[in-house]
mmCIF file of C-alpha atoms in Angstrom:
data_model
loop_
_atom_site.group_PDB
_atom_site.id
_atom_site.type_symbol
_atom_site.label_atom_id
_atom_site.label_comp_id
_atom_site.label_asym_id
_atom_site.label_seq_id
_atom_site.Cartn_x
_atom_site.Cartn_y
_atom_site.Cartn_z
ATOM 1 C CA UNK A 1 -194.329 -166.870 -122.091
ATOM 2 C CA UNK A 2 -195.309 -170.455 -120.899
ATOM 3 C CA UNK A 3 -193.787 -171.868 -117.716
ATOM 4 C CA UNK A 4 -193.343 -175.344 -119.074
ATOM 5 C CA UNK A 5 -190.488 -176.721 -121.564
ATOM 6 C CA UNK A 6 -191.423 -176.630 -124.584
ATOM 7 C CA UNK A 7 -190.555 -178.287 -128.118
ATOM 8 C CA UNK A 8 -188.625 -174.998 -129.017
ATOM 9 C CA UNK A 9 -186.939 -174.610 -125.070
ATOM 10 C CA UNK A 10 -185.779 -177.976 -125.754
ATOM 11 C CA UNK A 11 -184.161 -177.802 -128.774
ATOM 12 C CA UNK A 12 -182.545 -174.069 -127.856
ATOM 13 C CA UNK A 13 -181.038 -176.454 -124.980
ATOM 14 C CA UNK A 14 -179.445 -178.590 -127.135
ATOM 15 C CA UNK A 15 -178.107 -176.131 -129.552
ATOM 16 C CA UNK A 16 -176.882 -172.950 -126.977
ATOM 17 C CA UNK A 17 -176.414 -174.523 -123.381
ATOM 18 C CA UNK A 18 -175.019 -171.309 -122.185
ATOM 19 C CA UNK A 19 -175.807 -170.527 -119.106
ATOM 20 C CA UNK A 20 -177.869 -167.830 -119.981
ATOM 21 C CA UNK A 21 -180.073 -170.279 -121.508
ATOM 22 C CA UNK A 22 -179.943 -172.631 -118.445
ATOM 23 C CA UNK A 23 -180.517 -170.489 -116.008
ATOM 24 C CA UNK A 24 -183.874 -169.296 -118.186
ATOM 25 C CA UNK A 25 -184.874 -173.341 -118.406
ATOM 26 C CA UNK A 26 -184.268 -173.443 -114.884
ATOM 27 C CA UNK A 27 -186.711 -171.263 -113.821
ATOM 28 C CA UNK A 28 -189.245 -172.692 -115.851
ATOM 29 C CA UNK A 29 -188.196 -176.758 -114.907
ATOM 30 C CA UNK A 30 -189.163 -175.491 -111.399
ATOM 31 C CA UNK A 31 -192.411 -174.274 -112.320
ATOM 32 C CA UNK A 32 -193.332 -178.121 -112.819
ATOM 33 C CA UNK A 33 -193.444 -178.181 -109.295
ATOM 34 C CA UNK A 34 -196.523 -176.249 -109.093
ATOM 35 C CA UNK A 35 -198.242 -178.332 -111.399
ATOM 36 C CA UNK A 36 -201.274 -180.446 -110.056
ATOM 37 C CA UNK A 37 -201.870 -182.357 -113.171
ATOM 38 C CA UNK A 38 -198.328 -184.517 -113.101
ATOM 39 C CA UNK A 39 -198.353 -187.898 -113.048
ATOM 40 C CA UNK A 40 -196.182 -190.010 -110.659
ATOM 41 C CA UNK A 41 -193.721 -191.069 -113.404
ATOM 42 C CA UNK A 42 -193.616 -187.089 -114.711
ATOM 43 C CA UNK A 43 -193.000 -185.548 -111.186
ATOM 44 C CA UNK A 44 -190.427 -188.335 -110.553
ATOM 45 C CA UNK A 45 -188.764 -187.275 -113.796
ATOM 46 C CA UNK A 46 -189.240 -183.626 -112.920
ATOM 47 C CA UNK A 47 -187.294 -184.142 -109.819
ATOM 48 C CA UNK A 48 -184.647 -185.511 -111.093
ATOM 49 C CA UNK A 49 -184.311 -182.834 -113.527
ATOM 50 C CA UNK A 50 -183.734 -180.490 -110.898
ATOM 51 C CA UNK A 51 -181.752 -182.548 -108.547
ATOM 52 C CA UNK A 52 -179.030 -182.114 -112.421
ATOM 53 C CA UNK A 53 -179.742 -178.103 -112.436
ATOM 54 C CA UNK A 54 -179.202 -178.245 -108.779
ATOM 55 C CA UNK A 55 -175.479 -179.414 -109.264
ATOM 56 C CA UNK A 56 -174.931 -177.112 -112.221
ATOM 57 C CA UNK A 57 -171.664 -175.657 -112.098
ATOM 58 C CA UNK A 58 -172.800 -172.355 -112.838
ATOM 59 C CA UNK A 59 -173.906 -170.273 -109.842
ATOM 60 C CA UNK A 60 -176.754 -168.424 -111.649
ATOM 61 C CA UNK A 61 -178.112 -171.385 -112.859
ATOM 62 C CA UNK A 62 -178.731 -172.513 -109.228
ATOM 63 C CA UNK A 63 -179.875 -169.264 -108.300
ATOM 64 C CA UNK A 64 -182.465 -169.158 -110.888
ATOM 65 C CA UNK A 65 -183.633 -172.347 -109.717
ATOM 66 C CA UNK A 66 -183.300 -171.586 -105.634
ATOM 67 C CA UNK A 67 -185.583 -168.379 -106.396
ATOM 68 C CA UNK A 68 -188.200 -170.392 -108.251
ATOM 69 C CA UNK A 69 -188.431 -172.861 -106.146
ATOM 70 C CA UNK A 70 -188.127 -170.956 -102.309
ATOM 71 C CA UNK A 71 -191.818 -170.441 -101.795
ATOM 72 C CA UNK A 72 -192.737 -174.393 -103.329
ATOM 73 C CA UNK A 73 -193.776 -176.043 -100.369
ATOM 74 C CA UNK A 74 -193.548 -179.665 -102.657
ATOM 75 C CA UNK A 75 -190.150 -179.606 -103.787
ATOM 76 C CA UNK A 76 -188.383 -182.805 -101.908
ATOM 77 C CA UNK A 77 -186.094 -181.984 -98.411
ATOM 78 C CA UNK A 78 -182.531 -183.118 -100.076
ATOM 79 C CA UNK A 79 -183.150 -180.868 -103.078
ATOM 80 C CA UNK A 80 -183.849 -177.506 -100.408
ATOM 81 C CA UNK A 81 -180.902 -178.824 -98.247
ATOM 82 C CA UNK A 82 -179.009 -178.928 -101.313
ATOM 83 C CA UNK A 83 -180.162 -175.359 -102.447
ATOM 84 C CA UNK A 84 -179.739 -174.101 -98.109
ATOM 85 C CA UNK A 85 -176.068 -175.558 -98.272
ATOM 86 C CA UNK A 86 -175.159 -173.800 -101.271
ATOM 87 C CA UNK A 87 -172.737 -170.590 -101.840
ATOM 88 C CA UNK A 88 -174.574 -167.607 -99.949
ATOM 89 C CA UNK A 89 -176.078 -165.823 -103.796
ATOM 90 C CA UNK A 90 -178.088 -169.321 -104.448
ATOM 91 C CA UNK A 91 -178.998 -169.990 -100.626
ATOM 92 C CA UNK A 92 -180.224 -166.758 -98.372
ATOM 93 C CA UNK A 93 -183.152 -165.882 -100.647
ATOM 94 C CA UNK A 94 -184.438 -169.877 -100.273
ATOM 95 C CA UNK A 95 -183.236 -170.588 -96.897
ATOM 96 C CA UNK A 96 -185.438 -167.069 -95.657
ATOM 97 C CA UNK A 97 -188.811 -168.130 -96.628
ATOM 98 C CA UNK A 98 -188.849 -171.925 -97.591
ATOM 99 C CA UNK A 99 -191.525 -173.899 -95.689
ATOM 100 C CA UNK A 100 -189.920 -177.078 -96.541
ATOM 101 C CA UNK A 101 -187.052 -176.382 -94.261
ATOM 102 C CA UNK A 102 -187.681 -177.956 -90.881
ATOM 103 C CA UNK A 103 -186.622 -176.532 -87.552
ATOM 104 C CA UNK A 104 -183.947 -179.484 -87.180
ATOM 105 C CA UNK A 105 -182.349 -178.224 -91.108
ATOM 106 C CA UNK A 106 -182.227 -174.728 -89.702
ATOM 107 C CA UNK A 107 -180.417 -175.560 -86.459
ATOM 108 C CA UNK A 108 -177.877 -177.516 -88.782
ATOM 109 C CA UNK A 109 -177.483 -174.358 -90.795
ATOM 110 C CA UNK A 110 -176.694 -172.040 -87.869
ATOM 111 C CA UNK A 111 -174.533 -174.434 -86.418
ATOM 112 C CA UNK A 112 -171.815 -174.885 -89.717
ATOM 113 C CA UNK A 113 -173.253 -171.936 -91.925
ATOM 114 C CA UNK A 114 -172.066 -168.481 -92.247
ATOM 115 C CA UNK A 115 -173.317 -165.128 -90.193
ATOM 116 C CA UNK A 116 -175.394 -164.189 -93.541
ATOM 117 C CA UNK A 117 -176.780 -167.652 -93.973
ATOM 118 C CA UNK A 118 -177.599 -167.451 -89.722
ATOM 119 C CA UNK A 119 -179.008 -163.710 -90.361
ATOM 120 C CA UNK A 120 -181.310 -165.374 -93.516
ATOM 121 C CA UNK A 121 -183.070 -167.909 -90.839
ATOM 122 C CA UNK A 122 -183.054 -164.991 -88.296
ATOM 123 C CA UNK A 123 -185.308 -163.114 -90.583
ATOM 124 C CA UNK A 124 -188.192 -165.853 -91.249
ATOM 125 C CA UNK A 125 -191.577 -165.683 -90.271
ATOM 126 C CA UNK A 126 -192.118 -167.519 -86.868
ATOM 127 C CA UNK A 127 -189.003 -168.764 -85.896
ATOM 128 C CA UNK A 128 -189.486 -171.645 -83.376
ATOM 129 C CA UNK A 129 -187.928 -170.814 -80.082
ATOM 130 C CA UNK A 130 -185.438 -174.042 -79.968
ATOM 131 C CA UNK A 131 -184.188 -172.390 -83.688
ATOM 132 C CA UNK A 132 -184.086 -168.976 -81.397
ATOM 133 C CA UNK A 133 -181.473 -170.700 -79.164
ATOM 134 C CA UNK A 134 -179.543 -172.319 -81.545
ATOM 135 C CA UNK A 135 -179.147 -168.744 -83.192
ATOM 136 C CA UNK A 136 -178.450 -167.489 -79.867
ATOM 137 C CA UNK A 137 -176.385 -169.640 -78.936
ATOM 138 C CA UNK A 138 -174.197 -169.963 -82.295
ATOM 139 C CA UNK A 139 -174.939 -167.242 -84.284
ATOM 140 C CA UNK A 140 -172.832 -163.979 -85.473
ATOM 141 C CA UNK A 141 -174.040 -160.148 -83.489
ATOM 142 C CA UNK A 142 -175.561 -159.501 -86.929
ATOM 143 C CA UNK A 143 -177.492 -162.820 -86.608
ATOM 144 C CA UNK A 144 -178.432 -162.108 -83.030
ATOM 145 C CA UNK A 145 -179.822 -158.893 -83.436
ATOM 146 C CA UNK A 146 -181.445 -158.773 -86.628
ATOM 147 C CA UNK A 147 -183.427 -162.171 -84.266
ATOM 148 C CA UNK A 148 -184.258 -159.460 -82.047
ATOM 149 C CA UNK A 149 -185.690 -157.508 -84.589
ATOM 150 C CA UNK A 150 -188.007 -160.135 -86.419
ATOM 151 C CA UNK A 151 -191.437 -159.545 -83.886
ATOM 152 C CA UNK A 152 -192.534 -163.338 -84.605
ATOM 153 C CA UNK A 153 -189.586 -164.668 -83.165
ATOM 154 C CA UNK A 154 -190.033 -166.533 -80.283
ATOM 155 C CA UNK A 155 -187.364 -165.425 -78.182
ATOM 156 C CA UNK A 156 -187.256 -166.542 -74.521
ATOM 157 C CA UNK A 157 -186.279 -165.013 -71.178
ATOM 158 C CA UNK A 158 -183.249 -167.451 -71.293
ATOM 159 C CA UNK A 159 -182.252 -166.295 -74.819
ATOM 160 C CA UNK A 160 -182.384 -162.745 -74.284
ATOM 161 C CA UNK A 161 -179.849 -162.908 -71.348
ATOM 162 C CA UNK A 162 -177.924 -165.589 -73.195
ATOM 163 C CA UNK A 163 -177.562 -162.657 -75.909
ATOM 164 C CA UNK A 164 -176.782 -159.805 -73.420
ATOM 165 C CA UNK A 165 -173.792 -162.539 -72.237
ATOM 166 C CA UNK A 166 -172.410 -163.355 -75.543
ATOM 167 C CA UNK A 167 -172.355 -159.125 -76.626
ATOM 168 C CA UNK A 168 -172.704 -156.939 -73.695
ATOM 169 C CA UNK A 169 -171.084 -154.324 -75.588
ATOM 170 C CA UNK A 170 -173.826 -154.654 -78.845
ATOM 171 C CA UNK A 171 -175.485 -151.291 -79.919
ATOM 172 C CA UNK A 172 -177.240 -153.115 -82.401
ATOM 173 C CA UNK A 173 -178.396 -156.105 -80.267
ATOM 174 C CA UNK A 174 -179.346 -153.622 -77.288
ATOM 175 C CA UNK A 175 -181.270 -151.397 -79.103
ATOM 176 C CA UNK A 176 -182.896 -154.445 -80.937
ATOM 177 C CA UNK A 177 -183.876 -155.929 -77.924
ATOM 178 C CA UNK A 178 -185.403 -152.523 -76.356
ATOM 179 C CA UNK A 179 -187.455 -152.324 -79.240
ATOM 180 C CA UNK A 180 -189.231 -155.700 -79.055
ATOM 181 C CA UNK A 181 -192.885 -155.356 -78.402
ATOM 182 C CA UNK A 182 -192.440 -157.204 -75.060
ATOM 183 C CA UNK A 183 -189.465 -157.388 -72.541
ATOM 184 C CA UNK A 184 -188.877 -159.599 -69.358
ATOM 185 C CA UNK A 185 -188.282 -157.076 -66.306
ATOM 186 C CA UNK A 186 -185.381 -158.958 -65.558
ATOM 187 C CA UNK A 187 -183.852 -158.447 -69.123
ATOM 188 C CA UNK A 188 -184.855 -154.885 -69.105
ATOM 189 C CA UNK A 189 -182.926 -154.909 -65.517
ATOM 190 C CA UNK A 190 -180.051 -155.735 -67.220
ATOM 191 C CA UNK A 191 -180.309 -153.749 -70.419
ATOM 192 C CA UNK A 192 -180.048 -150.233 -67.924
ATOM 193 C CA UNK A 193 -176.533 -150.609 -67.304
ATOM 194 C CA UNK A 194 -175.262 -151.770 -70.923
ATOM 195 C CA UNK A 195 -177.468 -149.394 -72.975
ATOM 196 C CA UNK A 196 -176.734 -145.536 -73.783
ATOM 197 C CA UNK A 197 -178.666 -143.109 -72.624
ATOM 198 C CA UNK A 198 -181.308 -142.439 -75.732
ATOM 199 C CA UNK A 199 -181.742 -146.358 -75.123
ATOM 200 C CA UNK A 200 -182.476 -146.273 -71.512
ATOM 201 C CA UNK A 201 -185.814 -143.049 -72.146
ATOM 202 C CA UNK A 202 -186.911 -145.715 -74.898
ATOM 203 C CA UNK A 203 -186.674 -148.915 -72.366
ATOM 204 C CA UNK A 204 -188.976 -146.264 -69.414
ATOM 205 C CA UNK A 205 -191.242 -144.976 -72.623
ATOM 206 C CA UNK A 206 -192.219 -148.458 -74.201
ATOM 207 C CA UNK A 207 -191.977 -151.052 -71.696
ATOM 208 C CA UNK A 208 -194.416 -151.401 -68.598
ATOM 209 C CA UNK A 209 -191.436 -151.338 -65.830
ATOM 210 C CA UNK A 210 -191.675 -151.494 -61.884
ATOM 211 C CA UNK A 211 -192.228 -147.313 -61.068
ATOM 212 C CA UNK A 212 -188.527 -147.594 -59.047
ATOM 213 C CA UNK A 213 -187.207 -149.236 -61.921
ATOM 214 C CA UNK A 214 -188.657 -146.558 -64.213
ATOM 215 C CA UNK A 215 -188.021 -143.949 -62.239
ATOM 216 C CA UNK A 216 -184.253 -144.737 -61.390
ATOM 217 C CA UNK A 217 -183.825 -144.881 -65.280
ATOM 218 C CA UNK A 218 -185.408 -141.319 -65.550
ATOM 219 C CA UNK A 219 -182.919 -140.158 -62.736
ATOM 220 C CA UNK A 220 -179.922 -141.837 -64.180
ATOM 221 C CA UNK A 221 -180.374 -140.929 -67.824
ATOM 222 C CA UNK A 222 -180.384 -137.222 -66.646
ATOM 223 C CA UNK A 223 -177.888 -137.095 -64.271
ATOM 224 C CA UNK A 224 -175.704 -134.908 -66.534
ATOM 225 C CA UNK A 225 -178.528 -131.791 -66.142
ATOM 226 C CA UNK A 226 -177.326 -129.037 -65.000
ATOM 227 C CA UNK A 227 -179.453 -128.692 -61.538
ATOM 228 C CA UNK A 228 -181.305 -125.309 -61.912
ATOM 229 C CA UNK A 229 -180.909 -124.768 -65.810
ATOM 230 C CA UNK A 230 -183.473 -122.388 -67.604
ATOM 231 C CA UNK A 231 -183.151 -122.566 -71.209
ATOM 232 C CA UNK A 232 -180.240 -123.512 -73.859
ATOM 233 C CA UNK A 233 -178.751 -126.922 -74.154
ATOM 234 C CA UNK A 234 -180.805 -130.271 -73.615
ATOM 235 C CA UNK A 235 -184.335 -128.944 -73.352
ATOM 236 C CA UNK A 236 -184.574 -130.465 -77.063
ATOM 237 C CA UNK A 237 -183.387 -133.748 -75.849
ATOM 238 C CA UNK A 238 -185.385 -133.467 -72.496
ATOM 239 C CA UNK A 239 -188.600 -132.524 -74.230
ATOM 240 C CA UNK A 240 -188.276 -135.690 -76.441
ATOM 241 C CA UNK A 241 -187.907 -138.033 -73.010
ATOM 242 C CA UNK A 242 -190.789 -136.224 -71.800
ATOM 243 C CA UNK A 243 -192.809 -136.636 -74.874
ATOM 244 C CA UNK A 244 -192.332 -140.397 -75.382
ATOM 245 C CA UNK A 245 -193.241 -140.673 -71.538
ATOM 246 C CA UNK A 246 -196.288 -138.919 -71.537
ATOM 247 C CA UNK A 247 -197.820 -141.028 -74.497
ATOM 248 C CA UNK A 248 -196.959 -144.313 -72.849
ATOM 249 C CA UNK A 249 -198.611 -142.772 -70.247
ATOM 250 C CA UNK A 250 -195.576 -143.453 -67.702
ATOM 251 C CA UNK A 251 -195.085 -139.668 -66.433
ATOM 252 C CA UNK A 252 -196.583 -140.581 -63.288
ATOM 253 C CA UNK A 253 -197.449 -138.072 -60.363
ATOM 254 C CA UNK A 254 -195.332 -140.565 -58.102
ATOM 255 C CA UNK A 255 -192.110 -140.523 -61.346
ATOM 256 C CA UNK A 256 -192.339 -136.496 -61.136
ATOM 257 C CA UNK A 257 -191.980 -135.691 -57.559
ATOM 258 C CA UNK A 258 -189.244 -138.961 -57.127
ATOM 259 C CA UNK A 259 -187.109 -137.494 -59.835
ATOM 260 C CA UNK A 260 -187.836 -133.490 -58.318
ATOM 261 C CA UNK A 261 -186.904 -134.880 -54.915
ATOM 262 C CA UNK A 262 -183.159 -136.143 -56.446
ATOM 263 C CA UNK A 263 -182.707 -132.811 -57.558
ATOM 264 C CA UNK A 264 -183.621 -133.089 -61.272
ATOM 265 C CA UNK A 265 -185.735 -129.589 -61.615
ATOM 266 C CA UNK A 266 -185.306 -129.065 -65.544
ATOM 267 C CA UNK A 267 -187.095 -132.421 -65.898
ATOM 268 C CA UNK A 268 -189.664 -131.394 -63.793
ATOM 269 C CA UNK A 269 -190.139 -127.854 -65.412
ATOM 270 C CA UNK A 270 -190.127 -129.928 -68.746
ATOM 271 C CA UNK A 271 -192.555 -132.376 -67.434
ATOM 272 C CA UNK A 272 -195.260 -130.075 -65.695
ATOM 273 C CA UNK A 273 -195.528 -128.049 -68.731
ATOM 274 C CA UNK A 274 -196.354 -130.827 -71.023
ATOM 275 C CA UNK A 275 -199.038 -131.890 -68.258
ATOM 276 C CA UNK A 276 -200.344 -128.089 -68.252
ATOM 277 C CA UNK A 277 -200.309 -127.835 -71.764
ATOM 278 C CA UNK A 278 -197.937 -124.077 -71.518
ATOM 279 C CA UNK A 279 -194.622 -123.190 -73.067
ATOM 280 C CA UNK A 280 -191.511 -124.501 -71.040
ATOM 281 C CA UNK A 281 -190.108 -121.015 -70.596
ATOM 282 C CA UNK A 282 -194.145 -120.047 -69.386
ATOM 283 C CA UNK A 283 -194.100 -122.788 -66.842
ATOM 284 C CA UNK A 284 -190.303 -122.265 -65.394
ATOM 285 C CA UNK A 285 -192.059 -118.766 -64.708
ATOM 286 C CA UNK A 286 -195.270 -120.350 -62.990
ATOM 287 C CA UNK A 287 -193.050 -123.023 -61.126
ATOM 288 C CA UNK A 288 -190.523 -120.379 -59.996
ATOM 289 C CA UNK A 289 -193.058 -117.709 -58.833
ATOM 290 C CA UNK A 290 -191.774 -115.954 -55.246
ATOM 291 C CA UNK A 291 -195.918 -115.361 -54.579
ATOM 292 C CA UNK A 292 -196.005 -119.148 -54.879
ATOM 293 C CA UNK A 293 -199.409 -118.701 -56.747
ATOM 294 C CA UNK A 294 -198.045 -119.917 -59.920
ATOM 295 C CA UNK A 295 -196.871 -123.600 -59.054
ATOM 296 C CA UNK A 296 -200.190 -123.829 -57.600
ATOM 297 C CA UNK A 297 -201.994 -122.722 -60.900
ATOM 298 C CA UNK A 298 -199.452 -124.992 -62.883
ATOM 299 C CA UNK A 299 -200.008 -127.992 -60.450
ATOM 300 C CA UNK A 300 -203.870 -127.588 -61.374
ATOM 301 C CA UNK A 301 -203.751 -127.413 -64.564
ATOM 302 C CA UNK A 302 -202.143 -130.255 -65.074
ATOM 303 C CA UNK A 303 -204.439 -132.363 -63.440
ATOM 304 C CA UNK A 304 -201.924 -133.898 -60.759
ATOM 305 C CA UNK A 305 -203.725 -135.238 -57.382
ATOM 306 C CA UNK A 306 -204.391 -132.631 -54.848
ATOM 307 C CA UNK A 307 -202.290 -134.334 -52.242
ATOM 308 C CA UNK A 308 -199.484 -134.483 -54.380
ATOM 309 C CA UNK A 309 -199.025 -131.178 -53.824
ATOM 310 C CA UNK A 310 -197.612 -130.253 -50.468
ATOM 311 C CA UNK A 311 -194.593 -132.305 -51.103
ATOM 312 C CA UNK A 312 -193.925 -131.253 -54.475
ATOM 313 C CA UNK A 313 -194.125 -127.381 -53.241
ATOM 314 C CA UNK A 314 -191.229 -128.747 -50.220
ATOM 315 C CA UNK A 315 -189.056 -130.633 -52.529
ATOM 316 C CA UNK A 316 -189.055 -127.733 -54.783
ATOM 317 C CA UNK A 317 -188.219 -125.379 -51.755
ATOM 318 C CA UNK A 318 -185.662 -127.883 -50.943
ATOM 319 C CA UNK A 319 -183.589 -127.570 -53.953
ATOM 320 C CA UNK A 320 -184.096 -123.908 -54.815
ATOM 321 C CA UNK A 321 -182.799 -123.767 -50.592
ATOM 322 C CA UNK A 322 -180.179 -126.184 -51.414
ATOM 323 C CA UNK A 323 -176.648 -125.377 -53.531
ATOM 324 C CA UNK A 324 -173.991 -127.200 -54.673
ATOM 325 C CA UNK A 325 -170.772 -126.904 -52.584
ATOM 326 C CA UNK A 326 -168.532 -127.201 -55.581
ATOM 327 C CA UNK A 327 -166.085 -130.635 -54.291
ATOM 328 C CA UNK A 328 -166.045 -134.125 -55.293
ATOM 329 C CA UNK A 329 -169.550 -135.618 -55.470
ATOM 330 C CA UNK A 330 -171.350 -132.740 -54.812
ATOM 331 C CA UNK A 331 -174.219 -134.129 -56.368
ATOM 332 C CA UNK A 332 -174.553 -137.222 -54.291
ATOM 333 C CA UNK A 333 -174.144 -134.861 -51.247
ATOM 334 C CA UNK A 334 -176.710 -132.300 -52.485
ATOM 335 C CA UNK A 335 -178.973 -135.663 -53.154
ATOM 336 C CA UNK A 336 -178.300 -136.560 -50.008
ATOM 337 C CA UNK A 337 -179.491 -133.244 -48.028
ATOM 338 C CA UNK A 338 -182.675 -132.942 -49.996
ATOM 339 C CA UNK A 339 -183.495 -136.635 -49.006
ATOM 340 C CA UNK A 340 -182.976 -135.896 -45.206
ATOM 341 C CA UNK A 341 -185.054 -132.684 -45.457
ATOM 342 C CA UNK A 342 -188.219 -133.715 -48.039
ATOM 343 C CA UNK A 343 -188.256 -136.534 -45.546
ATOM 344 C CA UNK A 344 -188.426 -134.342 -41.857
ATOM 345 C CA UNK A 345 -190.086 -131.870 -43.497
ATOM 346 C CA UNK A 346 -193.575 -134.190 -44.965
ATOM 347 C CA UNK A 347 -194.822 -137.049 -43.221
ATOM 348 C CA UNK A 348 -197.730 -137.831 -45.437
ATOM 349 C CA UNK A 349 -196.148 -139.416 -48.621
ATOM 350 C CA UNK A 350 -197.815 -142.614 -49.785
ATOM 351 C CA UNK A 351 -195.930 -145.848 -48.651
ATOM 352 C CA UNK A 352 -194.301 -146.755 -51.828
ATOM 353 C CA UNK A 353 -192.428 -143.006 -52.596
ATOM 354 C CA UNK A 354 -191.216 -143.303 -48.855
ATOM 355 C CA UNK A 355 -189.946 -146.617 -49.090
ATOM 356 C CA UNK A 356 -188.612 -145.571 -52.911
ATOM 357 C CA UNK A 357 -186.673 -142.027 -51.577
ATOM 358 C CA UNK A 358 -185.400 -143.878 -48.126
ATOM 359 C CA UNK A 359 -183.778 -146.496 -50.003
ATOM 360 C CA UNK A 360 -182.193 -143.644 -52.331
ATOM 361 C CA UNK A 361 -181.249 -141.889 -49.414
ATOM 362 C CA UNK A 362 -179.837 -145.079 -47.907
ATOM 363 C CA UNK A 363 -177.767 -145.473 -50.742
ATOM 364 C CA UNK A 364 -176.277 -142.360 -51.024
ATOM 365 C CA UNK A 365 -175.054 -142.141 -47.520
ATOM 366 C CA UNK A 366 -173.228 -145.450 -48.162
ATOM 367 C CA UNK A 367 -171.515 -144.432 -50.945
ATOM 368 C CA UNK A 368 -170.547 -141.191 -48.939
#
């Protein structure tokens, strides 16, 4: 069927002007757009046809003509404003993708449109940064965080916190956010302490954090362990942490023996097999051998640095030595002892683990 009005879509026009029929002409009136052999006087006329079928009364006559029309990049700016300020069924599909929309007309529409018509510009293609704002600024949690989502959004530092401000309680912006392909250090700062705990592995696995930051995530997101467990509950969980670590290749030598030295031996266990490619129940075994041979066999087959060693065979002395004393913050206080031991007991950590485990231990004896 042609695109253009015809003789016969004329005359069906003047005899059924249902909207059925209107909606049909519509479509193909907008068409005309796209044609490079108009003459001034025709594309002045076509115009003007659609600036009438942009004021029809019937919704689905505007609709038709919003959808045919959303990807013309020659259609004239009051006609799209016209089709952007519409009801929400004739507007989101052309305010999403049209190119003739400028970053001023967008910043209008966030500021007096409705969350779905903010959500529609949140989901174009390259949103400017000063629209980013605006959305930030303005726009509805749905809005926000479907902005987080769209990858060619240019979303600044300034934005992000301005986002964490306005919804600090926001699943849906938080985990938005985490997911971005890149993350400001400071945001990801703030996103520990607002996001849940599956959140927190994902912020460690896919963004490239300070090792104290990443490594005080690790800690905190598994401070409900059970210190010493071997088997049953979590390990499916744990394994998944471990997993996503591993290939973002953040389980670091220095991340394994900071987390083993505040007490967290199941994610140890869990993270040393992995590294030795053995069975989690095979390498609690090795890990936990009384002839000490099998940590050692473990420790090289993983591939870990040879001077890593000595202090990850004391911290693990250290907490199979130390117990739980069964009163209010036990665990800071069995933290606490490890610290003060791993500490006396090995002088020849590198400078940064020191610093890292002094500062924990520091910590912990202020809060005692």
């Amino acid at each position: 069927m042609s695109d253009k009005l015809s003789q016969q879509d004329v005359q069906r026009l003047l005899t059924d002007p249902s909207p059925n029929t209107r909606a049909e002409m519509a479509g193909k009136v907008a068409q005309h757009f796209s044609a490079t052999d108009l003459s001034a006087s025709e594309r002045v006329l076509a115009e003007d046809i659609v600036r009438i079928m942009a004021r029809d009364v019937t919704t689905r006559v505007r609709a038709a003509l919003a959808e045919s029309l959303k990807t013309n990049s020659g259609i004239p700016r009051d006609i799209a404003m016209s089709m952007a300020r519409d009801v929400e069924e004739v507007s989101l599909p052309f305010i999403e993708v049209s190119t003739v929309l400028t970053d001023e007309d967008l910043v209008e529409i966030i500021r007096s449109g409705s969350s779905e018509k903010q959500t529609a510009v949140a989901k174009r293609a390259d949103v400017a940064e000063s629209v980013a704002d605006a959305l930030v600024e303005r726009g509805s949690e749905k809005a926000v965080a479907t902005l987080m989502s769209n990858e060619t959004a240019v979303v600044g530092e300034k934005a992000m916190s301005k986002a964490l401000d306005r919804f600090p309680d926001s699943e849906a912006v938080a985990s938005q956010m985490v997911n971005r392909a890149k993350l400001p250090v400071t945001v990801a700062e703030r996103l520990v302490a607002l996001v849940s705990e599956q959140l927190r592995e994902r912020l460690v696995a896919k963004h490239e954090l300070p090792n104290d930051m990443a490594a005080d995530i690790v800690i905190q997101t598994r401070e409900k362990a059970t210190y010493g467990l071997v088997g049953g509950a979590g390990d499916a969980d744990l394994e998944k942490l471990v997993v996503q670590l591993r290939r973002s290749h953040r389980l670091t030598p220095s991340l394994l023996l900071r987390a083993l030295c505040m007490g967290d031996v199941p994610f140890f266990e869990m993270a040393m097999a992995h590294l030795g490619q053995v069975p989690v129940n095979n390498a609690r075994l090795l890990i936990h051998d009384a002839g000490r041979l099998g940590l050692k066999s473990l420790f090289d087959r993983a591939g870990l640095p040879p001077k890593l060693y000595p202090p990850l065979r004391i911290a693990l002395d250290v907490a199979n030595e130390t117990d739980f004393d069964g009163l209010d913050h036990d665990l800071e206080r069995h933290r606490r002892r490890m610290l003060e031991r791993i500490l006396t007991q090995f002088e020849e950590l590198a400078s940064d683990d020191v610093d890292y485990l002094l500062t924990k231990l520091s910590d912990l004896t202020a809060a005692a």
